[in-house]
Short mmCIF file of C-alpha atoms and ligand atoms in Angstrom, two decimals:
data_model
loop_
_atom_site.label_atom_id
_atom_site.label_comp_id
_atom_site.label_asym_id
_atom_site.label_seq_id
_atom_site.Cartn_x
_atom_site.Cartn_y
_atom_site.Cartn_z
CA MET A 1 -3.42 -50.18 -11.48
CA GLU A 2 -4.20 -52.65 -8.69
CA ASP A 3 -7.26 -50.62 -7.67
CA ILE A 4 -8.52 -50.51 -11.25
CA VAL A 5 -7.92 -54.23 -11.83
CA GLY A 6 -9.67 -55.03 -8.52
CA LEU A 7 -12.69 -52.87 -9.33
CA CYS A 8 -12.92 -54.31 -12.85
CA LYS A 9 -13.09 -57.83 -11.50
CA ARG A 10 -15.37 -57.05 -8.55
CA ARG A 11 -17.97 -55.20 -10.59
CA GLY A 12 -17.80 -57.32 -13.74
CA PHE A 13 -15.90 -55.17 -16.22
CA ILE A 14 -12.92 -57.37 -17.09
CA PHE A 15 -11.86 -60.91 -16.15
CA GLN A 16 -8.68 -62.83 -16.86
CA SER A 17 -9.46 -65.23 -19.70
CA SER A 18 -9.88 -68.92 -18.75
CA GLU A 19 -9.68 -68.00 -15.08
CA ILE A 20 -11.17 -71.29 -13.88
CA TYR A 21 -8.12 -72.98 -15.41
CA GLY A 22 -5.67 -70.61 -13.77
CA GLY A 23 -5.90 -67.86 -16.43
CA TYR A 24 -4.24 -67.48 -19.81
CA ASN A 25 -1.52 -64.86 -20.05
CA GLY A 26 -2.24 -62.02 -22.45
CA PHE A 27 -5.96 -62.70 -22.90
CA TYR A 28 -8.88 -60.94 -21.22
CA ASP A 29 -12.66 -61.32 -21.20
CA TYR A 30 -15.09 -58.44 -20.89
CA GLY A 31 -17.96 -58.95 -18.45
CA PRO A 32 -21.45 -57.38 -18.48
CA LEU A 33 -20.29 -53.82 -17.76
CA GLY A 34 -17.03 -54.14 -19.72
CA VAL A 35 -18.79 -55.16 -22.91
CA GLU A 36 -21.14 -52.16 -22.62
CA LEU A 37 -18.22 -49.78 -22.09
CA ARG A 38 -16.30 -51.35 -24.94
CA ASN A 39 -19.27 -51.19 -27.32
CA ASN A 40 -19.92 -47.56 -26.37
CA ILE A 41 -16.30 -46.61 -27.15
CA LYS A 42 -16.49 -48.35 -30.51
CA GLN A 43 -19.88 -46.82 -31.32
CA ALA A 44 -18.69 -43.31 -30.41
CA TRP A 45 -15.62 -43.76 -32.64
CA TRP A 46 -17.68 -45.17 -35.53
CA ARG A 47 -20.28 -42.43 -35.25
CA ASP A 48 -17.72 -39.60 -35.10
CA PHE A 49 -15.23 -40.89 -37.68
CA VAL A 50 -17.48 -42.74 -40.12
CA GLN A 51 -21.14 -41.73 -39.88
CA ARG A 52 -20.63 -38.05 -39.17
CA ARG A 53 -17.97 -37.54 -41.87
CA ASP A 54 -18.59 -37.26 -45.60
CA ASP A 55 -15.09 -38.43 -46.52
CA MET A 56 -15.08 -41.81 -44.77
CA GLU A 57 -16.26 -45.30 -45.74
CA GLY A 58 -16.63 -48.24 -43.34
CA LEU A 59 -15.36 -51.78 -43.78
CA ASP A 60 -15.42 -55.12 -41.99
CA SER A 61 -12.86 -57.50 -43.50
CA THR A 62 -11.95 -61.02 -42.39
CA ILE A 63 -9.43 -61.85 -39.68
CA ILE A 64 -7.80 -64.57 -41.78
CA MET A 65 -6.83 -63.34 -45.24
CA HIS A 66 -4.76 -64.70 -48.12
CA PRO A 67 -1.24 -65.29 -46.73
CA LYS A 68 0.20 -63.35 -49.71
CA ILE A 69 -1.18 -60.17 -48.13
CA TRP A 70 1.22 -60.57 -45.21
CA LYS A 71 4.11 -61.29 -47.54
CA ALA A 72 3.36 -58.11 -49.52
CA SER A 73 2.91 -55.98 -46.42
CA GLY A 74 6.29 -57.08 -45.08
CA HIS A 75 4.86 -58.77 -41.97
CA VAL A 76 5.96 -62.33 -42.87
CA ASP A 77 9.60 -61.25 -43.09
CA GLY A 78 9.75 -58.31 -40.74
CA PHE A 79 7.05 -58.33 -38.06
CA SER A 80 9.06 -59.42 -35.04
CA ASP A 81 10.33 -58.18 -31.71
CA PRO A 82 13.85 -58.72 -30.34
CA LEU A 83 13.64 -61.54 -27.79
CA VAL A 84 16.11 -62.17 -24.98
CA ASP A 85 16.10 -65.31 -22.82
CA CYS A 86 17.47 -65.53 -19.30
CA LYS A 87 19.14 -68.94 -19.00
CA ASP A 88 19.11 -68.69 -15.22
CA SER A 89 15.54 -67.59 -14.37
CA LYS A 90 14.00 -68.94 -17.62
CA LYS A 91 12.25 -65.57 -18.06
CA ARG A 92 11.89 -63.91 -21.47
CA TYR A 93 12.22 -60.22 -22.23
CA ARG A 94 11.77 -57.87 -25.13
CA ALA A 95 15.26 -56.46 -25.68
CA ASP A 96 13.84 -53.05 -26.61
CA GLN A 97 12.02 -52.93 -23.28
CA LEU A 98 14.98 -54.15 -21.26
CA PHE A 99 17.68 -51.71 -20.17
CA PHE A 100 21.06 -52.03 -18.54
CA THR A 101 23.05 -49.63 -16.41
CA PRO A 102 26.67 -49.77 -15.14
CA VAL A 103 27.67 -50.52 -11.57
CA ILE A 104 30.64 -48.18 -11.08
CA ILE A 105 32.81 -48.07 -7.97
CA ASP A 106 35.83 -45.74 -7.75
CA GLY A 107 35.62 -45.13 -11.49
CA GLU A 108 35.73 -48.85 -12.33
CA THR A 109 32.78 -50.65 -13.99
CA LEU A 110 32.23 -53.90 -12.06
CA GLY A 111 29.25 -55.07 -14.13
CA TYR A 112 25.77 -54.09 -15.24
CA VAL A 113 22.24 -54.38 -13.89
CA ALA A 114 19.43 -55.16 -16.34
CA PHE A 115 15.90 -54.03 -15.56
CA VAL A 116 12.55 -53.72 -17.31
CA GLU A 117 10.80 -50.44 -18.09
CA GLY A 118 9.33 -48.81 -15.01
CA THR A 119 11.69 -50.41 -12.42
CA ASP A 120 12.39 -47.95 -9.58
CA LEU A 121 15.89 -46.87 -8.53
CA PRO A 122 15.87 -48.62 -5.08
CA THR A 123 15.24 -51.97 -6.84
CA ILE A 124 18.07 -51.32 -9.31
CA LEU A 125 20.37 -50.29 -6.45
CA LYS A 126 19.57 -53.49 -4.54
CA ARG A 127 20.63 -55.53 -7.57
CA ALA A 128 23.75 -53.38 -8.05
CA LYS A 129 24.78 -54.12 -4.44
CA LYS A 130 24.87 -57.84 -5.31
CA ILE A 131 27.47 -57.13 -8.01
CA ARG A 132 29.40 -54.95 -5.56
CA ASP A 133 29.33 -57.69 -2.90
CA TRP A 134 30.41 -60.40 -5.36
CA ALA A 135 33.41 -58.18 -6.20
CA ASP A 136 34.30 -58.09 -2.47
CA LYS A 137 33.74 -54.35 -2.26
CA THR A 138 30.95 -54.47 0.33
CA GLN A 139 31.92 -51.19 1.96
CA SER A 140 32.43 -49.19 -1.25
CA LYS A 141 30.04 -46.57 -2.58
CA ILE A 142 28.25 -47.22 -5.88
CA ASP A 143 28.09 -44.31 -8.33
CA GLU A 144 24.31 -43.80 -8.02
CA ASP A 145 24.29 -41.00 -10.55
CA ALA A 146 25.58 -43.33 -13.28
CA LEU A 147 23.25 -46.10 -12.09
CA ALA A 148 20.24 -43.82 -12.44
CA ASN A 149 21.17 -42.05 -15.65
CA ASP A 150 23.46 -44.18 -17.86
CA ARG A 151 20.75 -46.55 -18.99
CA THR A 152 20.98 -48.18 -22.43
CA GLU A 153 18.52 -50.37 -24.34
CA PHE A 154 19.61 -54.01 -24.20
CA THR A 155 19.45 -54.23 -28.01
CA GLU A 156 22.69 -52.21 -27.94
CA ALA A 157 24.62 -54.38 -25.45
CA THR A 158 27.97 -55.74 -26.70
CA PRO A 159 28.82 -59.44 -26.06
CA GLU A 160 31.25 -58.30 -23.31
CA GLN A 161 28.55 -56.22 -21.62
CA ARG A 162 26.07 -59.13 -21.83
CA GLU A 163 28.56 -61.39 -20.07
CA GLN A 164 28.78 -58.94 -17.15
CA THR A 165 25.04 -58.18 -16.87
CA LEU A 166 22.83 -59.31 -14.00
CA ALA A 167 19.34 -60.06 -15.41
CA PRO A 168 16.25 -58.91 -13.43
CA GLU A 169 15.53 -62.24 -11.74
CA ALA A 170 18.86 -64.05 -12.17
CA GLY A 171 21.15 -65.22 -9.38
CA LYS A 172 24.36 -64.64 -11.37
CA VAL A 173 25.66 -62.45 -14.21
CA GLY A 174 25.94 -63.46 -17.87
CA SER A 175 22.65 -65.33 -18.15
CA LEU A 176 21.04 -63.23 -20.91
CA THR A 177 21.21 -64.44 -24.50
CA ALA A 178 21.85 -62.14 -27.48
CA PRO A 179 18.58 -60.67 -28.85
CA ARG A 180 16.98 -62.65 -31.68
CA ALA A 181 13.98 -61.85 -33.88
CA PHE A 182 10.78 -63.39 -32.51
CA LYS A 183 7.87 -63.50 -34.99
CA LEU A 184 4.71 -61.96 -33.61
CA MET A 185 2.12 -63.31 -36.01
CA PHE A 186 0.01 -66.24 -34.86
CA GLU A 187 0.00 -69.02 -37.43
CA THR A 188 -2.86 -71.34 -38.21
CA LYS A 189 -3.66 -73.83 -40.94
CA VAL A 190 -6.56 -73.45 -43.37
CA GLY A 191 -8.18 -76.40 -45.19
CA PRO A 192 -7.88 -80.17 -44.86
CA LEU A 193 -4.17 -80.39 -45.78
CA ALA A 194 -1.92 -79.66 -42.82
CA ASP A 195 1.19 -78.98 -44.90
CA ASP A 196 3.13 -75.74 -45.36
CA SER A 197 0.86 -74.58 -48.16
CA ALA A 198 -1.99 -74.39 -45.64
CA VAL A 199 -0.24 -71.88 -43.38
CA ALA A 200 -2.25 -68.71 -42.76
CA TYR A 201 -2.09 -65.97 -40.15
CA LEU A 202 -4.40 -64.28 -37.70
CA ARG A 203 -4.16 -60.61 -38.68
CA PRO A 204 -1.80 -58.57 -36.50
CA GLU A 205 -3.47 -55.31 -37.63
CA THR A 206 -6.75 -54.43 -39.33
CA ALA A 207 -4.97 -52.03 -41.70
CA GLN A 208 -4.07 -54.63 -44.35
CA GLY A 209 -7.75 -55.59 -44.70
CA ILE A 210 -8.31 -51.96 -45.70
CA PHE A 211 -5.48 -51.91 -48.26
CA ALA A 212 -6.68 -55.23 -49.68
CA ASN A 213 -10.18 -53.79 -50.17
CA TYR A 214 -9.13 -50.33 -51.29
CA LYS A 215 -9.70 -51.20 -54.95
CA ASN A 216 -13.19 -52.62 -54.27
CA ILE A 217 -14.19 -49.42 -52.51
CA VAL A 218 -12.70 -47.15 -55.18
CA ASP A 219 -14.48 -49.21 -57.85
CA THR A 220 -17.87 -48.68 -56.21
CA GLY A 221 -17.38 -45.12 -57.48
CA ARG A 222 -18.48 -43.34 -54.32
CA VAL A 223 -15.20 -41.86 -53.23
CA LYS A 224 -12.95 -39.03 -54.31
CA ILE A 225 -9.52 -38.02 -53.01
CA PRO A 226 -9.00 -37.33 -50.15
CA PHE A 227 -11.05 -40.05 -48.47
CA GLY A 228 -10.65 -42.62 -45.74
CA ILE A 229 -11.60 -46.22 -45.05
CA ALA A 230 -12.25 -47.14 -41.42
CA GLN A 231 -12.41 -50.50 -39.75
CA ILE A 232 -12.87 -51.83 -36.21
CA GLY A 233 -11.79 -55.37 -35.53
CA LYS A 234 -9.76 -57.92 -33.64
CA ALA A 235 -6.01 -58.18 -34.07
CA PHE A 236 -3.64 -60.81 -32.69
CA ARG A 237 0.02 -60.62 -31.74
CA ASN A 238 2.04 -63.23 -29.92
CA GLU A 239 3.52 -60.58 -27.63
CA ILE A 240 6.65 -61.73 -25.79
CA THR A 241 5.72 -59.91 -22.62
CA PRO A 242 2.00 -59.14 -22.45
CA ARG A 243 1.57 -56.97 -19.38
CA ASN A 244 -0.01 -54.06 -17.60
CA PHE A 245 -3.49 -55.56 -17.68
CA ILE A 246 -5.21 -54.92 -21.02
CA PHE A 247 -2.52 -52.45 -22.17
CA ARG A 248 -0.54 -55.05 -24.08
CA SER A 249 -2.39 -58.27 -24.75
CA ARG A 250 -2.19 -61.02 -27.34
CA GLU A 251 -5.77 -60.62 -28.60
CA PHE A 252 -7.02 -57.06 -28.83
CA GLU A 253 -9.09 -54.80 -30.99
CA GLN A 254 -8.11 -51.90 -33.21
CA MET A 255 -9.97 -48.93 -34.67
CA GLU A 256 -7.99 -47.97 -37.76
CA ILE A 257 -8.32 -45.46 -40.56
CA GLU A 258 -6.37 -45.32 -43.79
CA TYR A 259 -6.83 -41.80 -45.14
CA PHE A 260 -5.88 -41.64 -48.83
CA ILE A 261 -4.42 -38.39 -50.13
CA SER A 262 -2.86 -37.11 -53.32
CA PRO A 263 0.96 -37.53 -53.55
CA ASP A 264 1.04 -33.75 -54.12
CA ALA A 265 -1.01 -32.91 -51.01
CA ASP A 266 0.51 -31.03 -48.09
CA TRP A 267 0.85 -34.25 -46.06
CA GLN A 268 2.47 -32.46 -43.12
CA ALA A 269 -0.56 -30.18 -42.71
CA LEU A 270 -2.96 -33.13 -43.05
CA HIS A 271 -0.92 -35.13 -40.55
CA ARG A 272 -1.19 -32.23 -38.08
CA GLU A 273 -4.94 -32.02 -38.70
CA TRP A 274 -5.37 -35.72 -37.92
CA ILE A 275 -3.29 -35.48 -34.73
CA ASP A 276 -5.56 -32.64 -33.54
CA THR A 277 -8.76 -34.45 -34.57
CA CYS A 278 -7.66 -37.56 -32.69
CA THR A 279 -6.71 -35.58 -29.57
CA ASN A 280 -10.05 -33.76 -29.58
CA TRP A 281 -11.89 -37.05 -29.88
CA LEU A 282 -10.10 -38.49 -26.85
CA VAL A 283 -11.08 -35.38 -24.90
CA SER A 284 -14.69 -35.75 -26.10
CA ILE A 285 -14.93 -39.21 -24.51
CA GLY A 286 -13.59 -37.96 -21.19
CA LEU A 287 -9.78 -38.03 -21.23
CA PRO A 288 -8.15 -34.94 -19.72
CA ARG A 289 -6.38 -32.89 -22.41
CA GLU A 290 -3.41 -32.35 -20.10
CA GLY A 291 -2.94 -36.13 -19.80
CA ILE A 292 -2.35 -36.48 -23.56
CA THR A 293 1.06 -35.67 -25.03
CA GLU A 294 2.68 -36.13 -28.43
CA ASP A 295 5.68 -38.32 -29.08
CA ILE A 296 7.23 -37.46 -32.43
CA HIS A 297 9.32 -40.38 -33.68
CA PRO A 298 12.85 -39.23 -34.56
CA LYS A 299 13.73 -39.58 -38.26
CA ASP A 300 16.32 -42.32 -37.59
CA LYS A 301 13.75 -44.50 -35.75
CA LEU A 302 11.08 -44.34 -38.48
CA ALA A 303 10.20 -47.44 -40.49
CA PHE A 304 11.85 -47.07 -43.92
CA TYR A 305 8.51 -46.36 -45.65
CA SER A 306 7.27 -43.88 -43.07
CA GLN A 307 7.52 -40.13 -43.64
CA ALA A 308 6.51 -39.23 -40.10
CA THR A 309 4.84 -40.80 -37.07
CA THR A 310 3.45 -39.09 -34.00
CA ASP A 311 2.08 -41.14 -31.12
CA LEU A 312 -0.51 -39.71 -28.80
CA MET A 313 0.70 -40.72 -25.36
CA PHE A 314 -1.42 -41.04 -22.25
CA GLN A 315 -0.50 -41.09 -18.57
CA PHE A 316 -1.49 -44.69 -17.72
CA PRO A 317 -1.05 -46.02 -14.16
CA HIS A 318 2.20 -47.70 -15.26
CA GLY A 319 3.56 -44.54 -16.91
CA GLU A 320 3.23 -42.45 -20.04
CA GLN A 321 2.64 -44.83 -22.94
CA GLU A 322 1.41 -44.96 -26.53
CA LEU A 323 -2.33 -44.82 -26.99
CA TRP A 324 -2.84 -43.77 -30.64
CA GLY A 325 -0.33 -43.86 -33.48
CA VAL A 326 -0.78 -41.38 -36.32
CA ALA A 327 1.56 -42.39 -39.14
CA CYS A 328 2.24 -41.11 -42.65
CA ARG A 329 2.89 -44.34 -44.55
CA SER A 330 3.45 -42.78 -48.00
CA ASP A 331 2.30 -45.07 -50.89
CA TYR A 332 4.26 -48.02 -49.49
CA ASP A 333 1.39 -50.41 -48.74
CA LEU A 334 -0.62 -49.80 -51.91
CA LYS A 335 2.50 -50.05 -54.06
CA GLN A 336 3.45 -53.34 -52.37
CA HIS A 337 -0.02 -54.78 -53.02
CA GLN A 338 0.06 -53.46 -56.60
CA GLU A 339 3.34 -55.27 -57.18
CA HIS A 340 2.40 -58.54 -55.46
CA SER A 341 -1.17 -58.80 -56.78
CA GLY A 342 -0.56 -57.40 -60.24
CA LYS A 343 -3.67 -55.17 -59.82
CA SER A 344 -3.44 -51.43 -60.36
CA MET A 345 -3.96 -49.38 -57.21
CA GLU A 346 -4.21 -46.11 -59.12
CA ILE A 347 -7.13 -43.79 -58.72
CA PHE A 348 -8.29 -41.14 -61.20
CA ASP A 349 -8.58 -37.78 -59.50
CA GLU A 350 -11.23 -35.61 -61.19
CA ALA A 351 -9.96 -32.42 -59.57
CA SER A 352 -6.43 -32.64 -60.99
CA LYS A 353 -7.39 -34.86 -63.96
CA SER A 354 -4.52 -37.15 -63.06
CA LYS A 355 -4.02 -40.79 -62.11
CA PHE A 356 -1.87 -41.85 -59.18
CA VAL A 357 -1.38 -44.30 -56.32
CA PRO A 358 -2.44 -42.31 -53.27
CA HIS A 359 -0.36 -41.75 -50.16
CA VAL A 360 -1.84 -42.53 -46.81
CA ILE A 361 -2.18 -41.14 -43.29
CA GLU A 362 -2.99 -43.82 -40.73
CA PRO A 363 -4.53 -43.04 -37.34
CA SER A 364 -4.46 -46.39 -35.50
CA LEU A 365 -6.03 -46.79 -32.07
CA GLY A 366 -6.49 -49.78 -29.76
CA VAL A 367 -9.96 -50.30 -28.27
CA ASP A 368 -8.57 -51.99 -25.15
CA ARG A 369 -5.96 -49.29 -24.59
CA THR A 370 -8.65 -46.62 -24.95
CA LEU A 371 -10.75 -48.50 -22.42
CA LEU A 372 -7.82 -48.63 -19.98
CA ALA A 373 -7.19 -44.90 -20.52
CA VAL A 374 -10.86 -44.14 -19.91
CA LEU A 375 -10.85 -46.25 -16.73
CA THR A 376 -7.66 -44.53 -15.54
CA ALA A 377 -9.10 -41.06 -16.10
CA ALA A 378 -12.44 -41.96 -14.55
CA TYR A 379 -11.22 -43.74 -11.41
CA THR A 380 -11.64 -41.42 -8.42
CA GLU A 381 -11.75 -41.81 -4.67
CA ASP A 382 -13.45 -38.93 -2.91
CA GLU A 383 -15.61 -38.14 0.12
CA VAL A 384 -19.32 -37.36 0.07
CA PRO A 385 -22.03 -37.05 2.74
CA ASN A 386 -24.20 -40.16 3.27
CA ASP A 387 -27.95 -40.33 4.12
CA LYS A 388 -27.26 -39.26 7.71
CA GLY A 389 -25.10 -36.31 6.66
CA THR A 390 -21.77 -37.82 7.76
CA VAL A 391 -18.95 -37.73 5.25
CA GLU A 392 -17.82 -41.10 3.88
CA LYS A 393 -15.30 -42.32 1.32
CA ARG A 394 -16.56 -43.47 -2.04
CA THR A 395 -15.05 -44.95 -5.18
CA VAL A 396 -16.51 -43.41 -8.29
CA LEU A 397 -15.88 -43.91 -12.00
CA LYS A 398 -16.39 -40.52 -13.61
CA PHE A 399 -17.19 -41.79 -17.12
CA SER A 400 -18.47 -39.39 -19.73
CA PRO A 401 -22.22 -40.08 -20.23
CA LYS A 402 -21.35 -40.80 -23.89
CA ILE A 403 -19.50 -44.01 -23.00
CA ALA A 404 -20.77 -44.91 -19.50
CA PRO A 405 -21.95 -48.56 -19.50
CA VAL A 406 -25.15 -47.69 -17.64
CA LYS A 407 -26.58 -44.28 -18.52
CA ALA A 408 -28.99 -43.82 -15.62
CA ALA A 409 -30.42 -45.74 -12.68
CA ILE A 410 -34.08 -45.50 -11.77
CA PHE A 411 -35.06 -45.84 -8.13
CA PRO A 412 -38.47 -45.88 -6.47
CA LEU A 413 -37.84 -44.22 -3.10
CA LEU A 414 -39.47 -47.17 -1.29
CA LYS A 415 -39.94 -50.63 -2.72
CA ASN A 416 -43.01 -51.47 -0.64
CA LYS A 417 -45.12 -48.60 -2.01
CA PRO A 418 -46.77 -49.95 -5.18
CA GLU A 419 -47.69 -46.46 -6.39
CA LEU A 420 -43.98 -45.43 -6.41
CA VAL A 421 -42.88 -48.75 -7.92
CA GLU A 422 -45.45 -48.52 -10.70
CA VAL A 423 -44.32 -45.06 -11.85
CA ALA A 424 -40.63 -46.01 -11.52
CA GLU A 425 -41.05 -49.20 -13.56
CA LYS A 426 -42.95 -47.34 -16.25
CA LEU A 427 -40.20 -44.74 -16.57
CA TYR A 428 -37.55 -47.50 -16.53
CA LYS A 429 -39.26 -49.36 -19.40
CA LYS A 430 -39.55 -46.14 -21.36
CA LEU A 431 -35.86 -45.16 -20.97
CA GLN A 432 -34.74 -48.75 -21.60
CA ARG A 433 -36.07 -48.55 -25.16
CA ARG A 434 -33.28 -46.04 -25.95
CA TRP A 435 -30.47 -46.56 -23.48
CA ASN A 436 -28.90 -49.08 -21.16
CA VAL A 437 -30.50 -48.09 -17.85
CA PHE A 438 -30.78 -49.91 -14.54
CA TYR A 439 -33.65 -50.40 -12.11
CA ASP A 440 -32.88 -50.80 -8.43
CA ALA A 441 -35.48 -50.84 -5.67
CA SER A 442 -33.56 -52.49 -2.84
CA GLY A 443 -31.67 -50.91 0.04
CA ALA A 444 -31.31 -47.40 1.40
CA ILE A 445 -31.26 -44.78 -1.34
CA GLY A 446 -27.71 -43.70 -0.38
CA ARG A 447 -26.43 -47.26 -0.78
CA ARG A 448 -28.14 -47.52 -4.15
CA TYR A 449 -26.45 -44.29 -5.29
CA ARG A 450 -23.08 -45.59 -4.10
CA ARG A 451 -23.41 -48.85 -6.05
CA GLN A 452 -24.07 -46.85 -9.22
CA ASP A 453 -21.22 -44.40 -8.50
CA GLU A 454 -18.80 -47.31 -8.40
CA ILE A 455 -19.76 -48.48 -11.90
CA GLY A 456 -19.85 -44.94 -13.28
CA THR A 457 -23.59 -44.40 -13.87
CA PRO A 458 -23.80 -40.64 -14.45
CA TYR A 459 -27.41 -40.09 -13.37
CA GLY A 460 -29.71 -41.33 -10.61
CA ILE A 461 -33.44 -40.77 -11.06
CA THR A 462 -35.61 -41.13 -7.97
CA ILE A 463 -39.39 -41.40 -7.94
CA ASP A 464 -40.71 -40.10 -4.62
CA PHE A 465 -43.97 -38.90 -3.12
CA ASP A 466 -43.77 -35.50 -4.81
CA THR A 467 -43.74 -37.37 -8.14
CA ILE A 468 -47.00 -39.14 -7.50
CA GLU A 469 -48.78 -36.63 -5.29
CA LYS A 470 -47.72 -33.25 -6.69
CA ASP A 471 -46.36 -32.45 -10.12
CA GLY A 472 -44.96 -35.67 -11.63
CA THR A 473 -41.38 -34.36 -11.44
CA VAL A 474 -38.55 -36.74 -10.52
CA THR A 475 -35.27 -36.13 -8.69
CA LEU A 476 -32.23 -36.14 -10.98
CA ARG A 477 -28.92 -36.71 -9.18
CA ASP A 478 -25.56 -35.95 -10.74
CA ARG A 479 -22.92 -38.61 -9.96
CA ASP A 480 -19.94 -36.25 -9.75
CA THR A 481 -21.40 -33.34 -7.78
CA CYS A 482 -24.09 -35.39 -5.96
CA LYS A 483 -26.36 -32.38 -6.56
CA GLN A 484 -30.03 -33.08 -7.04
CA ARG A 485 -32.75 -31.19 -8.87
CA ARG A 486 -36.33 -31.81 -9.85
CA VAL A 487 -37.20 -32.19 -13.52
CA THR A 488 -40.26 -33.14 -15.54
CA GLU A 489 -40.16 -36.29 -17.62
CA ALA A 490 -39.82 -34.26 -20.85
CA GLU A 491 -36.93 -32.25 -19.40
CA LEU A 492 -35.30 -35.46 -18.22
CA ILE A 493 -35.40 -37.08 -21.66
CA ASP A 494 -34.11 -33.93 -23.42
CA PHE A 495 -31.28 -33.68 -20.90
CA LEU A 496 -30.26 -37.35 -21.20
CA GLU A 497 -30.38 -37.14 -24.99
CA GLU A 498 -28.06 -34.13 -25.06
CA GLN A 499 -25.59 -35.61 -22.55
CA ILE A 500 -25.46 -39.10 -24.06
CA GLU A 501 -25.79 -38.43 -27.78
CA GLY A 502 -24.82 -34.78 -28.18
N1 LIG B 1 -1.53 -50.44 -38.46
C1 LIG B 1 -0.60 -49.84 -37.59
C2 LIG B 1 -0.47 -50.52 -36.31
O1 LIG B 1 -1.02 -51.58 -36.08
P1 LIG B 1 0.67 -50.29 -33.96
O2 LIG B 1 1.36 -49.11 -33.33
O3 LIG B 1 1.41 -51.59 -33.97
O4 LIG B 1 0.30 -49.82 -35.44
C3 LIG B 1 -1.69 -49.46 -33.28
O5 LIG B 1 -0.73 -50.49 -33.26
C4 LIG B 1 -2.39 -49.38 -31.95
O6 LIG B 1 -2.95 -50.65 -31.59
C5 LIG B 1 -1.51 -48.99 -30.77
O7 LIG B 1 -1.36 -47.59 -30.68
C6 LIG B 1 -2.29 -49.55 -29.60
O8 LIG B 1 -3.34 -48.66 -29.23
C7 LIG B 1 -2.89 -50.81 -30.18
N2 LIG B 1 -2.08 -52.01 -29.86
C8 LIG B 1 -0.99 -52.44 -30.51
N3 LIG B 1 -0.52 -53.58 -29.95
C9 LIG B 1 -1.33 -53.86 -28.91
C10 LIG B 1 -1.40 -54.91 -27.93
N4 LIG B 1 -0.52 -55.92 -27.93
N5 LIG B 1 -2.39 -54.87 -27.00
C11 LIG B 1 -3.29 -53.88 -27.00
N6 LIG B 1 -3.29 -52.87 -27.90
C12 LIG B 1 -2.34 -52.85 -28.85
#
């Protein structure tokens, strides 16, 4: 993760928000290359899920909506995380991401060590030794098997266990409070009156904008069951512990689909189809299939309205974590809005000649998480020969050409030969009309390649003396293999088109 964060800052992908004021936890800004990468991910998603499908409509709803929407959806009353405070270190934790494990010596439990997700065993053992030493058992052996394996979520700790637990950064046991519900929605006030009636919320998901507009879209008469509504947009959550770079932040973006189906449809089969479609799309933008796994939520952990949820998990630098949630939400949301708004959410289905409130399958993906997954998969350190033939280390981002921020770099072999520069600039201007390309005339050609490798530009195009003196062909270099071949301008454009847009 450190390497990725360092590269992102150095080359202008991602910066900590408000950095000149010391940064602002949970907020990130996207620099020149980051915004290109981000836009390319969103465009690829929009093209594949909206423009290239006949059963999908697009939407762009507002971030601030009528507060009644969040009452109906259940967010006002239920959208919270369990918060735990440490009275000693003043740190805050999410109880469902905090675990505790017993410190057992000679069969007796002396206390518990609390730790956050991802803490390694040596760190836990070091903390356990403090409890052992405080109990005056310095020479005794801690049951390491229990320490490693008997971990429990802190939400399940009894008051007695809490009293005996050593928090991650505390100097004594018993400093953790009982978990309490912490509301995640950001509040704001709308209008000139700053009283309670003015309270509104920044949306914590784009999904409710879709449900709130479902009737408008049905009434335009263009859709028939099954169909989906897709939206890309910002979402805000006052996360207790934003961390792992852009993985969990307080302002992020979602790409969500609500796919409306008949209550009689085989929802399990459709759910499976969506999970496969989503997996294939991740592979199409460059994630390795073997890095994606499925986490099927157990029945007893499902939200009460959910029939099934499967998360697509990805191997991030900080561990295997949720990337894309594919949930079957039944008719819960539409029925809630029907009840709270008094407007019918029924649709007439020509095929079955019946009227019903549809059920819904919801594939919900974070833009920022996708970007982190793409960076993780692309980040490579390898060794390649330099101009002089000696092997040197390089850092390369192996982005798919579909989402790479810069699609190709155009180099005149020498910058002081006007005839090379003229042809190179002409080609650059031509390619720039269609794609984000880069022109670089300075430095040794090997160094120029290396700079592009580091930002993930898939192709290098060099204009040399053969171009101007012989047949007009240019050298096309592949970033990953470093192999070069000569192509005509027409071949070059066909090739780029297929790789970038195919
Ligand atoms: N409408 C359903 C919904 O919002 P979710 O699992 O809470 O479900 C969906 O969020 C996706 O949004 C997640 O799989 C993740 O990719 C992204 N996401 C959620 N919270 C996030 C956060 N704090 N920072 C970045 N991405 C987040």
